[in-house]
PDB file of C-alpha atoms and ligand atoms in Angstrom:
ATOM      1  CA  UNK D   1       4.734 -18.249   1.100  1.00 76.00           C
ATOM      2  CA  UNK D   2       1.603 -17.783   3.165  1.00 84.00           C
ATOM      3  CA  UNK D   3      -0.075 -14.382   2.932  1.00 96.00           C
ATOM      4  CA  UNK D   4       2.278 -13.097   0.197  1.00 98.00           C
ATOM      5  CA  UNK D   5       0.480 -12.238  -3.030  1.00 98.00           C
ATOM      6  CA  UNK D   6       2.791 -11.177  -5.859  1.00 98.00           C
ATOM      7  CA  UNK D   7       0.614 -10.160  -8.809  1.00 98.00           C
ATOM      8  CA  UNK D   8       0.877 -12.352 -11.894  1.00 98.00           C
ATOM      9  CA  UNK D   9      -1.074  -9.917 -14.054  1.00 98.00           C
ATOM     10  CA  UNK D  10       0.732  -9.009 -17.316  1.00 98.00           C
ATOM     11  CA  UNK D  11      -0.348  -5.360 -17.081  1.00 98.00           C
ATOM     12  CA  UNK D  12       1.255  -5.099 -13.650  1.00 98.00           C
ATOM     13  CA  UNK D  13       4.487  -6.687 -14.910  1.00 98.00           C
ATOM     14  CA  UNK D  14       4.612  -4.337 -17.916  1.00 98.00           C
ATOM     15  CA  UNK D  15       3.966  -1.215 -15.867  1.00 98.00           C
ATOM     16  CA  UNK D  16       6.521  -2.292 -13.244  1.00 98.00           C
ATOM     17  CA  UNK D  17       9.185  -2.519 -15.969  1.00 98.00           C
ATOM     18  CA  UNK D  18       8.412   1.044 -17.068  1.00 98.00           C
ATOM     19  CA  UNK D  19       8.623   2.161 -13.437  1.00 98.00           C
ATOM     20  CA  UNK D  20      12.070   0.599 -13.046  1.00 98.00           C
ATOM     21  CA  UNK D  21      13.514   2.349 -16.095  1.00 98.00           C
ATOM     22  CA  UNK D  22      15.718   5.236 -14.963  1.00 98.00           C
ATOM     23  CA  UNK D  23      14.691   7.166 -18.090  1.00 98.00           C
ATOM     24  CA  UNK D  24      11.028   7.261 -17.028  1.00 98.00           C
ATOM     25  CA  UNK D  25      10.356  10.892 -16.111  1.00 97.00           C
ATOM     26  CA  UNK D  26       8.474  12.100 -13.012  1.00 97.00           C
ATOM     27  CA  UNK D  27       5.042  12.585 -14.594  1.00 97.00           C
ATOM     28  CA  UNK D  28       5.027   9.139 -16.166  1.00 98.00           C
ATOM     29  CA  UNK D  29       6.412   7.646 -12.948  1.00 98.00           C
ATOM     30  CA  UNK D  30       3.509   9.119 -10.934  1.00 98.00           C
ATOM     31  CA  UNK D  31       0.986   7.817 -13.469  1.00 98.00           C
ATOM     32  CA  UNK D  32       2.460   4.319 -13.238  1.00 98.00           C
ATOM     33  CA  UNK D  33       2.389   4.334  -9.416  1.00 98.00           C
ATOM     34  CA  UNK D  34      -1.265   5.388  -9.611  1.00 98.00           C
ATOM     35  CA  UNK D  35      -2.161   2.662 -12.137  1.00 98.00           C
ATOM     36  CA  UNK D  36      -0.305  -0.174 -10.415  1.00 98.00           C
ATOM     37  CA  UNK D  37      -1.860   0.796  -7.065  1.00 98.00           C
ATOM     38  CA  UNK D  38      -5.339   0.432  -8.585  1.00 98.00           C
ATOM     39  CA  UNK D  39      -4.555  -2.954 -10.150  1.00 98.00           C
ATOM     40  CA  UNK D  40      -3.057  -4.319  -6.919  1.00 98.00           C
ATOM     41  CA  UNK D  41      -5.943  -3.011  -4.838  1.00 98.00           C
ATOM     42  CA  UNK D  42      -8.395  -4.756  -7.152  1.00 98.00           C
ATOM     43  CA  UNK D  43      -6.604  -7.998  -6.230  1.00 98.00           C
ATOM     44  CA  UNK D  44      -6.181  -7.119  -2.531  1.00 98.00           C
ATOM     45  CA  UNK D  45      -9.898  -6.440  -2.054  1.00 98.00           C
ATOM     46  CA  UNK D  46     -11.134  -9.665  -3.630  1.00 97.00           C
ATOM     47  CA  UNK D  47     -12.105 -11.062  -0.205  1.00 97.00           C
ATOM     48  CA  UNK D  48     -14.086  -8.080   1.096  1.00 97.00           C
ATOM     49  CA  UNK D  49     -17.326  -9.190   2.707  1.00 97.00           C
ATOM     50  CA  UNK D  50     -20.677  -8.457   1.043  1.00 98.00           C
ATOM     51  CA  UNK D  51     -24.264  -8.494   2.224  1.00 98.00           C
ATOM     52  CA  UNK D  52     -27.517  -8.555   0.319  1.00 98.00           C
ATOM     53  CA  UNK D  53     -29.946  -5.667   0.004  1.00 98.00           C
ATOM     54  CA  UNK D  54     -33.253  -5.283  -1.795  1.00 98.00           C
ATOM     55  CA  UNK D  55     -33.559  -2.620  -4.470  1.00 98.00           C
ATOM     56  CA  UNK D  56     -35.617  -1.646  -7.490  1.00 98.00           C
ATOM     57  CA  UNK D  57     -34.046  -1.614 -10.919  1.00 98.00           C
ATOM     58  CA  UNK D  58     -35.974   0.358 -13.548  1.00 98.00           C
ATOM     59  CA  UNK D  59     -37.668  -2.979 -14.409  1.00 98.00           C
ATOM     60  CA  UNK D  60     -38.060  -5.119 -11.292  1.00 98.00           C
ATOM     61  CA  UNK D  61     -37.455  -5.581  -7.575  1.00 98.00           C
ATOM     62  CA  UNK D  62     -34.338  -7.658  -6.880  1.00 98.00           C
ATOM     63  CA  UNK D  63     -31.688  -8.518  -4.332  1.00 98.00           C
ATOM     64  CA  UNK D  64     -28.176  -7.194  -4.873  1.00 98.00           C
ATOM     65  CA  UNK D  65     -24.849  -7.309  -3.050  1.00 98.00           C
ATOM     66  CA  UNK D  66     -23.073  -4.376  -1.413  1.00 97.00           C
ATOM     67  CA  UNK D  67     -19.924  -4.085   0.690  1.00 96.00           C
ATOM     68  CA  UNK D  68     -20.307  -4.761   4.406  1.00 96.00           C
ATOM     69  CA  UNK D  69     -16.826  -3.710   5.425  1.00 95.00           C
ATOM     70  CA  UNK D  70     -15.716  -0.143   5.987  1.00 96.00           C
ATOM     71  CA  UNK D  71     -12.306   0.366   4.432  1.00 98.00           C
ATOM     72  CA  UNK D  72      -9.523   2.696   5.421  1.00 98.00           C
ATOM     73  CA  UNK D  73      -6.520   3.660   3.284  1.00 98.00           C
ATOM     74  CA  UNK D  74      -3.281   4.343   5.143  1.00 98.00           C
ATOM     75  CA  UNK D  75      -0.612   5.916   2.931  1.00 98.00           C
ATOM     76  CA  UNK D  76       2.839   6.040   4.527  1.00 98.00           C
ATOM     77  CA  UNK D  77       4.164   9.544   3.799  1.00 97.00           C
ATOM     78  CA  UNK D  78       5.522  10.506   1.603  1.00 96.00           C
ATOM     79  CA  UNK D  79       5.879   7.911  -1.180  1.00 97.00           C
ATOM     80  CA  UNK D  80       2.545   6.242  -0.330  1.00 98.00           C
ATOM     81  CA  UNK D  81       0.668   9.431  -1.210  1.00 98.00           C
ATOM     82  CA  UNK D  82       0.930   8.676  -4.923  1.00 98.00           C
ATOM     83  CA  UNK D  83      -1.053   5.480  -4.417  1.00 98.00           C
ATOM     84  CA  UNK D  84      -4.048   7.132  -2.740  1.00 98.00           C
ATOM     85  CA  UNK D  85      -5.997   8.883  -5.474  1.00 98.00           C
ATOM     86  CA  UNK D  86      -6.604   5.918  -7.771  1.00 98.00           C
ATOM     87  CA  UNK D  87      -7.466   3.584  -4.905  1.00 98.00           C
ATOM     88  CA  UNK D  88      -9.784   6.186  -3.380  1.00 98.00           C
ATOM     89  CA  UNK D  89     -11.608   6.513  -6.708  1.00 98.00           C
ATOM     90  CA  UNK D  90     -12.293   2.761  -6.537  1.00 97.00           C
ATOM     91  CA  UNK D  91     -13.639   3.076  -2.972  1.00 97.00           C
ATOM     92  CA  UNK D  92     -14.822   6.668  -2.565  1.00 97.00           C
ATOM     93  CA  UNK D  93     -16.372   6.032   0.845  1.00 96.00           C
ATOM     94  CA  UNK D  94     -13.051   4.854   2.316  1.00 97.00           C
ATOM     95  CA  UNK D  95     -11.437   6.929   5.045  1.00 97.00           C
ATOM     96  CA  UNK D  96      -7.825   8.033   4.536  1.00 98.00           C
ATOM     97  CA  UNK D  97      -5.506   8.073   7.540  1.00 98.00           C
ATOM     98  CA  UNK D  98      -2.024   9.534   7.158  1.00 98.00           C
ATOM     99  CA  UNK D  99       1.095   8.203   8.850  1.00 98.00           C
ATOM    100  CA  UNK D 100       4.389  10.027   8.350  1.00 98.00           C
ATOM    101  CA  UNK D 101       7.585   7.986   8.657  1.00 97.00           C
ATOM    102  CA  UNK D 102      11.029   8.477   7.236  1.00 94.00           C
ATOM    103  CA  UNK D 103      14.005   6.139   7.430  1.00 94.00           C
ATOM    104  CA  UNK D 104      16.986   7.382   9.365  1.00 94.00           C
ATOM    105  CA  UNK D 105      19.800   7.314   6.805  1.00 91.00           C
ATOM    106  CA  UNK D 106      22.277   5.636   9.125  1.00 94.00           C
ATOM    107  CA  UNK D 107      20.244   3.215  11.226  1.00 95.00           C
ATOM    108  CA  UNK D 108      17.563   2.656   8.500  1.00 96.00           C
ATOM    109  CA  UNK D 109      15.046   2.635  11.380  1.00 97.00           C
ATOM    110  CA  UNK D 110      11.715   4.394  10.792  1.00 97.00           C
ATOM    111  CA  UNK D 111      11.180   7.734  12.516  1.00 97.00           C
ATOM    112  CA  UNK D 112       7.569   8.814  13.075  1.00 97.00           C
ATOM    113  CA  UNK D 113       6.818  12.504  12.383  1.00 97.00           C
ATOM    114  CA  UNK D 114       3.080  12.631  11.665  1.00 97.00           C
ATOM    115  CA  UNK D 115      -0.053  10.680  12.470  1.00 96.00           C
ATOM    116  CA  UNK D 116      -3.672  11.590  11.711  1.00 95.00           C
ATOM    117  CA  UNK D 117      -5.970   8.823  12.882  1.00 94.00           C
ATOM    118  CA  UNK D 118      -9.473   9.220  14.375  1.00 93.00           C
ATOM    119  CA  UNK D 119      -9.633   8.773  18.153  1.00 90.00           C
ATOM    120  CA  UNK D 120     -12.410   6.213  17.822  1.00 91.00           C
ATOM    121  CA  UNK D 121     -11.833   4.316  14.582  1.00 91.00           C
ATOM    122  CA  UNK D 122     -14.893   2.810  12.954  1.00 92.00           C
ATOM    123  CA  UNK D 123     -13.363   0.764  10.121  1.00 95.00           C
ATOM    124  CA  UNK D 124     -12.930  -2.971   9.735  1.00 93.00           C
ATOM    125  CA  UNK D 125     -10.106  -3.242   7.202  1.00 98.00           C
ATOM    126  CA  UNK D 126      -7.058  -1.049   6.575  1.00 98.00           C
ATOM    127  CA  UNK D 127      -4.987  -1.045   3.394  1.00 98.00           C
ATOM    128  CA  UNK D 128      -1.486   0.290   4.018  1.00 98.00           C
ATOM    129  CA  UNK D 129      -0.204   1.979   0.858  1.00 98.00           C
ATOM    130  CA  UNK D 130       3.550   2.301   0.333  1.00 98.00           C
ATOM    131  CA  UNK D 131       5.432   1.472  -2.872  1.00 98.00           C
ATOM    132  CA  UNK D 132       8.534   0.088  -1.147  1.00 98.00           C
ATOM    133  CA  UNK D 133       9.005  -2.716   1.381  1.00 98.00           C
ATOM    134  CA  UNK D 134      12.782  -2.618   1.849  1.00 98.00           C
ATOM    135  CA  UNK D 135      13.994  -3.556   5.358  1.00 98.00           C
ATOM    136  CA  UNK D 136      10.319  -3.664   6.373  1.00 98.00           C
ATOM    137  CA  UNK D 137      10.871  -1.311   9.319  1.00 98.00           C
ATOM    138  CA  UNK D 138       8.334   1.277   8.120  1.00 98.00           C
ATOM    139  CA  UNK D 139       5.671  -1.342   7.394  1.00 98.00           C
ATOM    140  CA  UNK D 140       6.145  -3.068  10.774  1.00 98.00           C
ATOM    141  CA  UNK D 141       5.928   0.290  12.602  1.00 98.00           C
ATOM    142  CA  UNK D 142       2.729   1.174  10.703  1.00 98.00           C
ATOM    143  CA  UNK D 143       1.056  -2.147  11.478  1.00 98.00           C
ATOM    144  CA  UNK D 144       2.089  -1.707  15.140  1.00 98.00           C
ATOM    145  CA  UNK D 145       0.331   1.683  15.184  1.00 97.00           C
ATOM    146  CA  UNK D 146      -2.831   0.345  13.528  1.00 97.00           C
ATOM    147  CA  UNK D 147      -3.049  -2.651  15.839  1.00 97.00           C
ATOM    148  CA  UNK D 148      -2.632  -0.361  18.878  1.00 95.00           C
ATOM    149  CA  UNK D 149      -5.605   1.548  17.452  1.00 94.00           C
ATOM    150  CA  UNK D 150      -7.632  -1.668  17.479  1.00 94.00           C
ATOM    151  CA  UNK D 151      -7.556  -2.570  13.778  1.00 96.00           C
ATOM    152  CA  UNK D 152      -7.391  -6.313  13.214  1.00 94.00           C
ATOM    153  CA  UNK D 153      -7.713  -6.803   9.441  1.00 97.00           C
ATOM    154  CA  UNK D 154      -4.710  -5.161   7.772  1.00 98.00           C
ATOM    155  CA  UNK D 155      -3.289  -5.567   4.274  1.00 98.00           C
ATOM    156  CA  UNK D 156      -0.077  -4.099   2.900  1.00 98.00           C
ATOM    157  CA  UNK D 157      -0.345  -2.957  -0.715  1.00 98.00           C
ATOM    158  CA  UNK D 158       3.153  -2.275  -2.001  1.00 98.00           C
ATOM    159  CA  UNK D 159       4.840  -2.275  -5.372  1.00 98.00           C
ATOM    160  CA  UNK D 160       8.326  -3.702  -4.849  1.00 98.00           C
ATOM    161  CA  UNK D 161       9.724  -5.711  -1.935  1.00 98.00           C
ATOM    162  CA  UNK D 162      13.050  -7.160  -0.910  1.00 98.00           C
ATOM    163  CA  UNK D 163      13.032 -10.626   0.695  1.00 98.00           C
ATOM    164  CA  UNK D 164      14.366  -9.019   3.908  1.00 98.00           C
ATOM    165  CA  UNK D 165      11.328  -6.733   4.150  1.00 98.00           C
ATOM    166  CA  UNK D 166       8.863  -9.552   3.555  1.00 98.00           C
ATOM    167  CA  UNK D 167      10.596 -11.675   6.180  1.00 98.00           C
ATOM    168  CA  UNK D 168      10.570  -8.815   8.715  1.00 98.00           C
ATOM    169  CA  UNK D 169       6.885  -7.961   8.181  1.00 98.00           C
ATOM    170  CA  UNK D 170       5.833 -11.613   8.181  1.00 98.00           C
ATOM    171  CA  UNK D 171       7.744 -12.477  11.325  1.00 98.00           C
ATOM    172  CA  UNK D 172       6.246  -9.543  13.269  1.00 98.00           C
ATOM    173  CA  UNK D 173       2.759  -9.681  11.748  1.00 98.00           C
ATOM    174  CA  UNK D 174       2.059 -13.024  10.054  1.00 98.00           C
ATOM    175  CA  UNK D 175      -1.638 -12.159   9.756  1.00 98.00           C
ATOM    176  CA  UNK D 176      -1.011  -9.209   7.399  1.00 98.00           C
ATOM    177  CA  UNK D 177      -1.572 -10.000   3.720  1.00 98.00           C
ATOM    178  CA  UNK D 178       1.158  -8.529   1.500  1.00 98.00           C
ATOM    179  CA  UNK D 179       0.204  -7.587  -2.081  1.00 98.00           C
ATOM    180  CA  UNK D 180       3.042  -6.704  -4.443  1.00 98.00           C
ATOM    181  CA  UNK D 181       3.849  -6.050  -8.088  1.00 98.00           C
ATOM    182  CA  UNK D 182       7.260  -7.686  -7.698  1.00 98.00           C
ATOM    183  CA  UNK D 183       9.799  -9.228  -5.343  1.00 98.00           C
ATOM    184  CA  UNK D 184      13.434  -8.317  -5.991  1.00 98.00           C
ATOM    185  CA  UNK D 185      16.771  -9.890  -5.098  1.00 97.00           C
ATOM    186  CA  UNK D 186      18.145  -8.037  -2.085  1.00 98.00           C
ATOM    187  CA  UNK D 187      19.060  -4.679  -0.533  1.00 98.00           C
ATOM    188  CA  UNK D 188      22.216  -2.647  -1.073  1.00 98.00           C
ATOM    189  CA  UNK D 189      24.269  -1.261   1.830  1.00 95.00           C
ATOM    190  CA  UNK D 190      22.068   1.858   2.013  1.00 96.00           C
ATOM    191  CA  UNK D 191      18.914  -0.247   2.313  1.00 97.00           C
ATOM    192  CA  UNK D 192      17.756   0.273  -1.279  1.00 98.00           C
ATOM    193  CA  UNK D 193      16.032  -2.548  -3.114  1.00 98.00           C
ATOM    194  CA  UNK D 194      18.109  -4.166  -5.909  1.00 98.00           C
ATOM    195  CA  UNK D 195      17.559  -4.002  -8.827  1.00 98.00           C
ATOM    196  CA  UNK D 196      14.597  -1.924  -7.627  1.00 98.00           C
ATOM    197  CA  UNK D 197      13.431   1.374  -9.015  1.00 98.00           C
ATOM    198  CA  UNK D 198      15.459   3.839  -6.956  1.00 98.00           C
ATOM    199  CA  UNK D 199      13.928   6.238  -4.454  1.00 97.00           C
ATOM    200  CA  UNK D 200      10.158   6.083  -4.909  1.00 98.00           C
ATOM    201  CA  UNK D 201       9.560   9.370  -3.059  1.00 97.00           C
ATOM    202  CA  UNK D 202      12.198  11.336  -4.965  1.00 97.00           C
ATOM    203  CA  UNK D 203      11.122   9.940  -8.340  1.00 98.00           C
ATOM    204  CA  UNK D 204       7.478  10.906  -7.716  1.00 98.00           C
ATOM    205  CA  UNK D 205       8.095  14.327  -6.267  1.00 96.00           C
ATOM    206  CA  UNK D 206      11.080  15.354  -8.382  1.00 95.00           C
ATOM    207  CA  UNK D 207      13.433  15.737  -5.436  1.00 95.00           C
ATOM    208  CA  UNK D 208      16.065  13.224  -6.532  1.00 76.00           C
TER     209      UNK D 208
HETATM  210  C1  PRP N   1      10.675   4.821   1.778  1.00 60.28           C
HETATM  211  C2  PRP N   1       9.433   4.036   1.368  1.00 60.28           C
HETATM  212  C3  PRP N   1       9.050   3.331   2.625  1.00 60.28           C
HETATM  213  C4  PRP N   1      10.386   3.059   3.258  1.00 60.28           C
HETATM  214  C5  PRP N   1      10.726   1.632   3.020  1.00 60.28           C
HETATM  215  O1  PRP N   1      10.331   5.971   2.445  1.00 60.28           O
HETATM  216  O2  PRP N   1       8.418   4.830   0.849  1.00 60.28           O
HETATM  217  O3  PRP N   1       8.224   4.097   3.480  1.00 60.28           O
HETATM  218  O4  PRP N   1      11.348   3.903   2.611  1.00 60.28           O
HETATM  219  O5  PRP N   1      11.897   1.292   3.658  1.00 60.28           O
HETATM  220  P1  PRP N   1      11.942   0.255   4.865  1.00 60.28           P
HETATM  221  O6  PRP N   1      11.130  -0.922   4.426  1.00 60.28           O
HETATM  222  O7  PRP N   1      13.395  -0.036   4.982  1.00 60.28           O
HETATM  223  O8  PRP N   1      11.380   0.910   6.084  1.00 60.28           O
HETATM  224  P2  PRP N   1      11.448   7.039   2.868  1.00 60.28           P
HETATM  225  O9  PRP N   1      11.930   6.784   4.245  1.00 60.28           O
HETATM  226  O10 PRP N   1      12.484   7.115   1.797  1.00 60.28           O
HETATM  227  O11 PRP N   1      10.623   8.377   2.947  1.00 60.28           O
HETATM  228  P3  PRP N   1       9.848   9.180   1.801  1.00 60.28           P
HETATM  229  O12 PRP N   1       8.669   8.350   1.403  1.00 60.28           O
HETATM  230  O13 PRP N   1       9.466  10.430   2.496  1.00 60.28           O
HETATM  231  O14 PRP N   1      10.794   9.415   0.653  1.00 60.28           O
HETATM  232  N1  URA N   2      12.841   3.378  -0.263  1.00 60.28           N
HETATM  233  C1  URA N   2      12.841   3.633  -1.582  1.00 60.28           C
HETATM  234  O1  URA N   2      12.250   4.632  -2.028  1.00 60.28           O
HETATM  235  N2  URA N   2      13.500   2.793  -2.397  1.00 60.28           N
HETATM  236  C2  URA N   2      14.136   1.707  -1.956  1.00 60.28           C
HETATM  237  O2  URA N   2      14.708   0.963  -2.763  1.00 60.28           O
HETATM  238  C3  URA N   2      14.125   1.458  -0.566  1.00 60.28           C
HETATM  239  C4  URA N   2      13.467   2.300   0.264  1.00 60.28           C
END
């Protein structure tokens, strides 16, 4: 599938299995979300553009490569918040923009309740952070917002997806690269991913 990048890294697969286990308690669950987010972001940023600079090492003058692109992290509240810290440590100069969406329980459509984005964005690539791509409604709405704000290079860094969510995001935004730890079978009637890992927000924040 074009622009879909399920990780094949054994560490990601192992940590995803621990995340799925219903006996994994909240603290461990948060740690796993943090760790998987870092591993997936390492893969998702492998095409960032570099340029050369001159610098002095303690021994000699040399040319070296540094990032050209300014990166922005966009966690979808609330479950995406747990993915921010580790990714931000990797790229401490990244901006973090917050978008608050929740799914209406009946329609499963995303409802926007918060948005903190600079009026004049000065970034070239946005990484959307959200563990779950279920129906895809939240991801599509977030990409819509970012594109309206003028962002062209957008990647979705998730943890688990259902085929329906991938299909929805791809059909609306085929240019968005989707990085995942796993792709599951389907959704249940309440829009939860099966076999999945349950409610990613509740399991992180202890509200389940
Ligand atoms: C979850 C998840 C995604 C969304 C995915 O958030 O974190 O944002 O559902 O579902 P979709 O692909 O069908 O849109 P939720 O609405 O449960 O809110 P929360 O993060 O505040 O728990
Ligand atoms: N949101 C979750 O937290 N889990 C799912 O399986 C689907 C949406």
